[in-house]
mmCIF file of C-alpha atoms in Angstrom:
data_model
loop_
_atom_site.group_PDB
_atom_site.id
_atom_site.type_symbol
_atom_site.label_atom_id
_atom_site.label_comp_id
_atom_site.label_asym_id
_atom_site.label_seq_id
_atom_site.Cartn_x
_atom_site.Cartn_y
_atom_site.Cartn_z
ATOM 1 C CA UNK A 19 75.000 40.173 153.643
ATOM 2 C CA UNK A 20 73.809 41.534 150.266
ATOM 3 C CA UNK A 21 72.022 45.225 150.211
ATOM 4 C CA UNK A 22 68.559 44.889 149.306
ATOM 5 C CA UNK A 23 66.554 47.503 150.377
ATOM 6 C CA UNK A 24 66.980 50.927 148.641
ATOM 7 C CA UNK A 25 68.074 53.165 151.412
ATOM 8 C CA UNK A 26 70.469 50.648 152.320
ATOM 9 C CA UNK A 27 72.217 50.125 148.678
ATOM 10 C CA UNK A 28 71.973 53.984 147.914
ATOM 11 C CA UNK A 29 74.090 55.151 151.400
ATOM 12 C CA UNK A 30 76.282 52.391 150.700
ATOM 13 C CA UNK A 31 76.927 53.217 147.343
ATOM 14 C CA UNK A 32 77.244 56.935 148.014
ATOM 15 C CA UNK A 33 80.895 57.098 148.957
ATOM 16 C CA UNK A 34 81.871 54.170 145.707
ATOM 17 C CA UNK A 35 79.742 57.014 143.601
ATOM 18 C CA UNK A 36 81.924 60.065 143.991
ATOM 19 C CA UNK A 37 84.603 59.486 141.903
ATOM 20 C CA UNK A 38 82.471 58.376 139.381
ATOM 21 C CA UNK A 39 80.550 61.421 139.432
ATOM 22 C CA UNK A 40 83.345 63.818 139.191
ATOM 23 C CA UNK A 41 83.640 66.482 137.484
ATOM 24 C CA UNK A 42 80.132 68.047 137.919
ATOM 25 C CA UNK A 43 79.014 70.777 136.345
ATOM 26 C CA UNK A 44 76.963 73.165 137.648
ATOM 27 C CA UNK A 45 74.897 76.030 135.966
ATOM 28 C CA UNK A 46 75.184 77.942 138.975
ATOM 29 C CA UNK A 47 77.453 78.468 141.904
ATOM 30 C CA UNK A 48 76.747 77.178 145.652
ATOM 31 C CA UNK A 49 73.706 76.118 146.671
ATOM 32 C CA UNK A 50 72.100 79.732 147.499
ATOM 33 C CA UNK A 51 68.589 81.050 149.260
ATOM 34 C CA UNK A 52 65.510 81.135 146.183
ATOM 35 C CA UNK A 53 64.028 84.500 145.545
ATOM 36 C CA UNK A 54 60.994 83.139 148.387
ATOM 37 C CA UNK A 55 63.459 82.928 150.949
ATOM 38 C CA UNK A 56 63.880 78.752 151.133
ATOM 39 C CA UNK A 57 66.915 76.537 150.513
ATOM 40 C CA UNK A 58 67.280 75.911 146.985
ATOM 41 C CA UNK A 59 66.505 72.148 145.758
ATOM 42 C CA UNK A 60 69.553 71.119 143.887
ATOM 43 C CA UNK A 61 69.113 68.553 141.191
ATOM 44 C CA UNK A 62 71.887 65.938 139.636
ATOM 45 C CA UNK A 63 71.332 64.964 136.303
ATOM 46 C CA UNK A 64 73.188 62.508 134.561
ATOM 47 C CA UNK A 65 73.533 62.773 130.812
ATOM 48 C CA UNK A 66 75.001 61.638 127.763
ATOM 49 C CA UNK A 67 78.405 62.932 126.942
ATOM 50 C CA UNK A 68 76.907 64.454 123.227
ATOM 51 C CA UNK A 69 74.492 66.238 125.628
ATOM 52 C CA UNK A 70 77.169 68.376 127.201
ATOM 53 C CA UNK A 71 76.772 71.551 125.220
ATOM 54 C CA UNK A 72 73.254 71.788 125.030
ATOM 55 C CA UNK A 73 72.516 71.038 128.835
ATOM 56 C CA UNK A 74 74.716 73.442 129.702
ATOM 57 C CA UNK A 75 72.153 76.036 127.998
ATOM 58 C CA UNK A 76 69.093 74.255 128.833
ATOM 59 C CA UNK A 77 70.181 74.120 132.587
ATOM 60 C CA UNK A 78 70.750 78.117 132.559
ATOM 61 C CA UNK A 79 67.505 78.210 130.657
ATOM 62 C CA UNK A 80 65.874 76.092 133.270
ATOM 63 C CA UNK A 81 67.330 77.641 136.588
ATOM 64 C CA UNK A 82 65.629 81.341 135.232
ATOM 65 C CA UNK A 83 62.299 79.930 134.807
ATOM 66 C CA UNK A 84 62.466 77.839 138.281
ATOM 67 C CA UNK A 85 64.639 79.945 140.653
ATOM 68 C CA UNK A 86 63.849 78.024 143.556
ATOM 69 C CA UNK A 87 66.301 74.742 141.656
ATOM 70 C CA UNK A 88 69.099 74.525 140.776
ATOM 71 C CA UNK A 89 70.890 71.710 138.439
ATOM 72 C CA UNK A 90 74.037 69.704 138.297
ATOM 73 C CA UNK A 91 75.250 68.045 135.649
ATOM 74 C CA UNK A 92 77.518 64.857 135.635
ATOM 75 C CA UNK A 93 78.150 63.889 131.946
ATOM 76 C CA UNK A 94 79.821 60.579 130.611
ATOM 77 C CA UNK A 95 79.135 57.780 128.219
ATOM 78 C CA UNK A 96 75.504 56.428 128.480
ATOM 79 C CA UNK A 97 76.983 52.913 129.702
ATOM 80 C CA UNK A 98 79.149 55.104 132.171
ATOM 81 C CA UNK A 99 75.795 56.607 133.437
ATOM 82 C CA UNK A 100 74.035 53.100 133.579
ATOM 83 C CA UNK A 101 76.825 51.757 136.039
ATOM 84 C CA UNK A 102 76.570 55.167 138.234
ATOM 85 C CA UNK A 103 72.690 54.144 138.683
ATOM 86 C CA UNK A 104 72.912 50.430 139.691
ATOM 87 C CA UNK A 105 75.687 51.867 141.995
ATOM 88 C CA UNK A 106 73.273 53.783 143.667
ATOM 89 C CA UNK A 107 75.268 56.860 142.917
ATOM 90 C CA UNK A 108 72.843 59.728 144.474
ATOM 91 C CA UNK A 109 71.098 61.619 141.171
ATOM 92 C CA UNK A 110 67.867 62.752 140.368
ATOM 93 C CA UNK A 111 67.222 62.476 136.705
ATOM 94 C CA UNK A 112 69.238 60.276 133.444
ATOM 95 C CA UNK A 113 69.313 60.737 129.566
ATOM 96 C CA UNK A 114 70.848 58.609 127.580
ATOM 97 C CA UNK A 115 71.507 58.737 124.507
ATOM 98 C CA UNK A 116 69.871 55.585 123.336
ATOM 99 C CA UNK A 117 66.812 53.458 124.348
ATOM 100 C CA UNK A 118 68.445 50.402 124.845
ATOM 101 C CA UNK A 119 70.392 51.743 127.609
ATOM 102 C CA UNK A 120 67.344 53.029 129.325
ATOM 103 C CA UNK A 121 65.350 50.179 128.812
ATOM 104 C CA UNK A 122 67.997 48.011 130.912
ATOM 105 C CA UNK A 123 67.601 50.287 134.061
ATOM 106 C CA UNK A 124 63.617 50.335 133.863
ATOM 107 C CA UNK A 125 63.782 48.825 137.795
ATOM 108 C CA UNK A 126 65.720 51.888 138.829
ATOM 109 C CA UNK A 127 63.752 54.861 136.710
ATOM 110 C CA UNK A 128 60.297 56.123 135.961
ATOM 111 C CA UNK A 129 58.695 55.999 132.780
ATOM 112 C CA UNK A 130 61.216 57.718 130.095
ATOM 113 C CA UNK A 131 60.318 60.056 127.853
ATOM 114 C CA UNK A 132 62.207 60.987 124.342
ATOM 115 C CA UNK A 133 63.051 64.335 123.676
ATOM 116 C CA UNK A 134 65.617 64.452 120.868
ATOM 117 C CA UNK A 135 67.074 62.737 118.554
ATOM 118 C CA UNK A 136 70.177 62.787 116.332
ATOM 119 C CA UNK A 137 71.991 61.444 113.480
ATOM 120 C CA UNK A 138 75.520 60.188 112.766
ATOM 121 C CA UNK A 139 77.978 62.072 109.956
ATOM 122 C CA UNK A 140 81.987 61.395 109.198
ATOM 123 C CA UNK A 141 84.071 63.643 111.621
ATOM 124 C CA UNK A 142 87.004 64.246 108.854
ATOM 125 C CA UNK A 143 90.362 66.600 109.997
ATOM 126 C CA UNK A 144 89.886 70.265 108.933
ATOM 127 C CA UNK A 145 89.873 70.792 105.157
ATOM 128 C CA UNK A 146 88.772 66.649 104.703
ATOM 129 C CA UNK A 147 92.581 66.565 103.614
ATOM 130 C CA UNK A 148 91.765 62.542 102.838
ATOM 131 C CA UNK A 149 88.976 63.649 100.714
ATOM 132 C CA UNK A 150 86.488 61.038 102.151
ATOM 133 C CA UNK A 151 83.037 61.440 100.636
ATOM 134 C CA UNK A 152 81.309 58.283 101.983
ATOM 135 C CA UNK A 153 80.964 55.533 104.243
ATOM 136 C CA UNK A 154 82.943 53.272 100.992
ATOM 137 C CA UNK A 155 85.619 55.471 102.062
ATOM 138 C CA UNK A 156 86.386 54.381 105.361
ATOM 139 C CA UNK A 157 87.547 51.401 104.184
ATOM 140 C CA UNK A 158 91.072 52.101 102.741
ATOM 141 C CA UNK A 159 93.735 50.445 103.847
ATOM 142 C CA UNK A 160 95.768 53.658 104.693
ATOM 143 C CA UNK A 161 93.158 55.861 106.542
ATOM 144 C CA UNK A 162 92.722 55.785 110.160
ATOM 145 C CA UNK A 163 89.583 55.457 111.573
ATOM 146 C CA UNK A 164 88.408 56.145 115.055
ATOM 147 C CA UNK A 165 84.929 54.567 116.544
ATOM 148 C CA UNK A 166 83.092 54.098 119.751
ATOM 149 C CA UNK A 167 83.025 50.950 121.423
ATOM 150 C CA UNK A 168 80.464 48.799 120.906
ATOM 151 C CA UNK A 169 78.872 49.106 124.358
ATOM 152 C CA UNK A 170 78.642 52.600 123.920
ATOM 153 C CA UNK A 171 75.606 54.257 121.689
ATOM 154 C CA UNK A 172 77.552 55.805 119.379
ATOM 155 C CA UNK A 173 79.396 52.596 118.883
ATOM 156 C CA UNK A 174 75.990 50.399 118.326
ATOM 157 C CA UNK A 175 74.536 52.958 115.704
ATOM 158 C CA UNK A 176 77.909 53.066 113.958
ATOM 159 C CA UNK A 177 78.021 49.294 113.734
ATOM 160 C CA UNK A 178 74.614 49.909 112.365
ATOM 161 C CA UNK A 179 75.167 52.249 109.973
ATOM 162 C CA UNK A 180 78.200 50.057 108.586
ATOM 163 C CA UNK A 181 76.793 46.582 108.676
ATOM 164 C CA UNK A 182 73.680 48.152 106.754
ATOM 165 C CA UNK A 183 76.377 48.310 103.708
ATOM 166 C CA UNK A 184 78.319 45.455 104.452
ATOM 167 C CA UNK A 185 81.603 47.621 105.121
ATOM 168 C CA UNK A 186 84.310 46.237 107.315
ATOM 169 C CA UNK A 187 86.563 48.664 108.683
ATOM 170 C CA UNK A 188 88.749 48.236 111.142
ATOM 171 C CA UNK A 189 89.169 51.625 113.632
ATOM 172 C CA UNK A 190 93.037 52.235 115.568
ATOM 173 C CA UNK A 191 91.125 52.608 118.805
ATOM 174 C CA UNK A 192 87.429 52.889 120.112
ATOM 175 C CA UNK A 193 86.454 55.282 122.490
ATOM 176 C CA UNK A 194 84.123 55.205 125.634
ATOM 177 C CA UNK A 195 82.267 58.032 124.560
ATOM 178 C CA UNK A 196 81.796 60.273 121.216
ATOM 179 C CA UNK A 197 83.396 63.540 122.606
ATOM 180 C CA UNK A 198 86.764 60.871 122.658
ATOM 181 C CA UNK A 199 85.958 60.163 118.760
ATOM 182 C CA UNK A 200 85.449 63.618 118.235
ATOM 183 C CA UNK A 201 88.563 64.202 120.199
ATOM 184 C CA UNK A 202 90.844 61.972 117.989
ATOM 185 C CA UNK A 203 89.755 63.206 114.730
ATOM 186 C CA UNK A 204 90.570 66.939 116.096
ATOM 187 C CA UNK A 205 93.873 66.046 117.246
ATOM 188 C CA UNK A 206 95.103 64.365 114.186
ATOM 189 C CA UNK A 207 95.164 60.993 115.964
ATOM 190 C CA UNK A 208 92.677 59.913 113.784
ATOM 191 C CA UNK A 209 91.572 60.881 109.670
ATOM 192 C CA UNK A 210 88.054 60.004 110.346
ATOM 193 C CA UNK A 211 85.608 58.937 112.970
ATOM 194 C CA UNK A 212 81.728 58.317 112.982
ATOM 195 C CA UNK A 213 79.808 61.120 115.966
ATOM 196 C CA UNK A 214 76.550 62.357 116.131
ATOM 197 C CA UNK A 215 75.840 65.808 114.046
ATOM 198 C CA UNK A 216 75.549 67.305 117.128
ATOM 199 C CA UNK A 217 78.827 66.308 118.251
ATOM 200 C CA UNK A 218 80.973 68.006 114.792
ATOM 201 C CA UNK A 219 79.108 71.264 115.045
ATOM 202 C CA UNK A 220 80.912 71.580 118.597
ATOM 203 C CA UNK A 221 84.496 72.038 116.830
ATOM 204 C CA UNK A 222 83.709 74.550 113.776
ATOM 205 C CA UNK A 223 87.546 75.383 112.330
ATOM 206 C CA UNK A 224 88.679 72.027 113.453
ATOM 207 C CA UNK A 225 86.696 69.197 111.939
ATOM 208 C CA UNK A 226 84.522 68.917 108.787
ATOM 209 C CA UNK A 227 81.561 66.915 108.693
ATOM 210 C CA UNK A 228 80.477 64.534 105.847
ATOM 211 C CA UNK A 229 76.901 63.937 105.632
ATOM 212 C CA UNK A 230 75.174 60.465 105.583
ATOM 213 C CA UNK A 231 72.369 59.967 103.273
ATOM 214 C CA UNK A 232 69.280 59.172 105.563
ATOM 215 C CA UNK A 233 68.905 55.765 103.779
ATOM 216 C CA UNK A 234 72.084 54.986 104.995
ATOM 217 C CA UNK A 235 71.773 56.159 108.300
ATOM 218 C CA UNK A 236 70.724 56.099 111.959
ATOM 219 C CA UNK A 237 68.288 57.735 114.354
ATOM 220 C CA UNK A 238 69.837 58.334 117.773
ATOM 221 C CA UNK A 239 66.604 59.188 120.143
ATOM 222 C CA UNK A 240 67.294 60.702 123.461
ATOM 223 C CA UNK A 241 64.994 59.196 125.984
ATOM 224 C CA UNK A 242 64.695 61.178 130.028
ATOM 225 C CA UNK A 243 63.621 59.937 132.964
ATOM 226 C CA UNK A 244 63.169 60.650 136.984
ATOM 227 C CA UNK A 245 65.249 58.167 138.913
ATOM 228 C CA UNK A 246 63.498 56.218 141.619
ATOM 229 C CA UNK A 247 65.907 57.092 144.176
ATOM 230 C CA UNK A 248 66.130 60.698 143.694
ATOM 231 C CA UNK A 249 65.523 63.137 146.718
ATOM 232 C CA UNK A 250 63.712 65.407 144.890
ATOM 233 C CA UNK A 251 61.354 63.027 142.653
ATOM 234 C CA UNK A 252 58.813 66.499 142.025
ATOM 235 C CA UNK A 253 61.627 68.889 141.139
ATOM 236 C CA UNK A 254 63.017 65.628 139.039
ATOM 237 C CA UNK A 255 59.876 64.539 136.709
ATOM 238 C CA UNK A 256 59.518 68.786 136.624
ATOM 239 C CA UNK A 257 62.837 69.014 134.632
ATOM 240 C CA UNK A 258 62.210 65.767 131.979
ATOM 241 C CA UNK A 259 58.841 67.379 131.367
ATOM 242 C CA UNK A 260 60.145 70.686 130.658
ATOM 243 C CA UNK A 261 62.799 68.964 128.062
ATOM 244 C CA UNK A 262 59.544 68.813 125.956
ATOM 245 C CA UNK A 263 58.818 71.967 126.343
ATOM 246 C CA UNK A 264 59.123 74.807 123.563
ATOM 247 C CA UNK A 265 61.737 76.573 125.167
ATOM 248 C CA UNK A 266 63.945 73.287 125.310
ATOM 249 C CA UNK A 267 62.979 71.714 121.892
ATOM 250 C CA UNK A 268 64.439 75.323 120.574
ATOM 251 C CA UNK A 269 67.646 74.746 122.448
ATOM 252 C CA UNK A 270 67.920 71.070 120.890
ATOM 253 C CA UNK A 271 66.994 72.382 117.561
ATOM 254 C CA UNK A 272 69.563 75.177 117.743
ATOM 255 C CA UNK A 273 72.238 72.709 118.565
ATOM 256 C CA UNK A 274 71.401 70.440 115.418
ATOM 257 C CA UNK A 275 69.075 67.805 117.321
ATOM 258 C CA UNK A 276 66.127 66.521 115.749
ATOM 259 C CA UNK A 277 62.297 66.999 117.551
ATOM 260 C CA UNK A 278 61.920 63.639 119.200
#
């Protein structure tokens, strides 16, 4: 007999979910007592792999300013993140790295809100040793090119970005998420690969980053939002307000993302 109620799908699900929500990362340690005295609420956020640097900070940032929280992070591929939910995998709050991908799970979130945005550049090995300069460039026959798949973000705004100028290339693999493109390129698996901004400013001393022109490029936006099963729905919308808020925007801009 099919699940249909929420409580229902989301302890059925819950035991499916773990693996798929391994590794977390937490800003803290154990769940501990807040400075009042009371159990501290413990939220799970599930966000885009490019996201992993910067929520790392902004979850430090936000445990200091709300002591009686603290936040879990379980990062992946936005399409990764989108199964996890209509699992019924047990988390509080996604961000994607797209719109599209929020906009399919608009049954199972609250309204999103957009708090960054990003752009895509040419992940080249160290030193650009294949001296690529454009997006023309990606096209020779000898270079190897990384992307994202196509059901990934990244992989939708590079198909973007190339179909704008009518370039076929042809990548030797494509990745589930862009810290696997990024990976590629940095290993020497790959000459060249198309991540976020965000993402090549993660690996100074081991990848160079060739700019787009804007005209050429893509906006990634970064939408937030409370999901509808979350425990801790309060604590939850909390956190994706605060991602607006001038101590977060200073975070994103400090790691290269654009205000929203």
């Amino acid at each position: 007999m099919p699940l249909t109620s929420p409580v229902a799908r989301r302890t059925a699900a819950v035991a499916a979910s773990a693996a798929l929500l391994l590794p977390l990362t937490a800003c803290g340690g154990a769940a501990q007592d807040s400075a009042e005295g009371g159990e501290k609420k413990e939220l799970t956020v599930l966000a885009a792999s490019s996201l992993t640097d910067v929520f790392k900070k902004a979850g430090a940032a936000y445990e200091k300013d709300h002591p009686d929280t603290k936040v879990t992070f379980s990062f992946a591929g936005s399409q990764e993140l989108a199964a996890q939910v209509r699992q019924g995998a047990p988390a509080d709050v996604l961000a994607t790295a797209d719109t599209k991908t929020m906009d399919g799970l608009r049954a199972d979130t609250g309204k999103p809100d957009i708090f960054a945005k990003n752009r895509l550049v040419i992940a080249t090995r160290e030193g650009n040793p294949r001296e690529i300069g454009s997006l023309d460039d990606l096209t020779g026959d000898r270079l190897k090119v990384v992307l994202a798949a196509s059901e990934v973000p990244v992989g939708r705004y590079s198909a973007q970005v190339l179909d704008k100028q009518h370039l076929d290339v042809e990548p030797v693999s494509r990745e589930t998420n862009v810290r696997a493109v990024l990976s590629k390129v940095e290993l020497g698996e790959a000459d060249a690969g198309l991540v976020y901004r965000t993402d090549a400013a993660t690996a100074p001393g081991k990848v160079d980053a060739v700019e787009i022109p804007d005209e050429q490029n893509a906006v990634a936006s970064y939408p937030a939002a409370t999901l509808k099963e979350s425990e801790h729905t309060g604590e939850a919308d909390a956190f994706v307000t605060w991602l607006g808020s001038p101590t977060a925007q200073k975070l994103m801009h400090d790691a290269g993302f654009q205000k929203p």
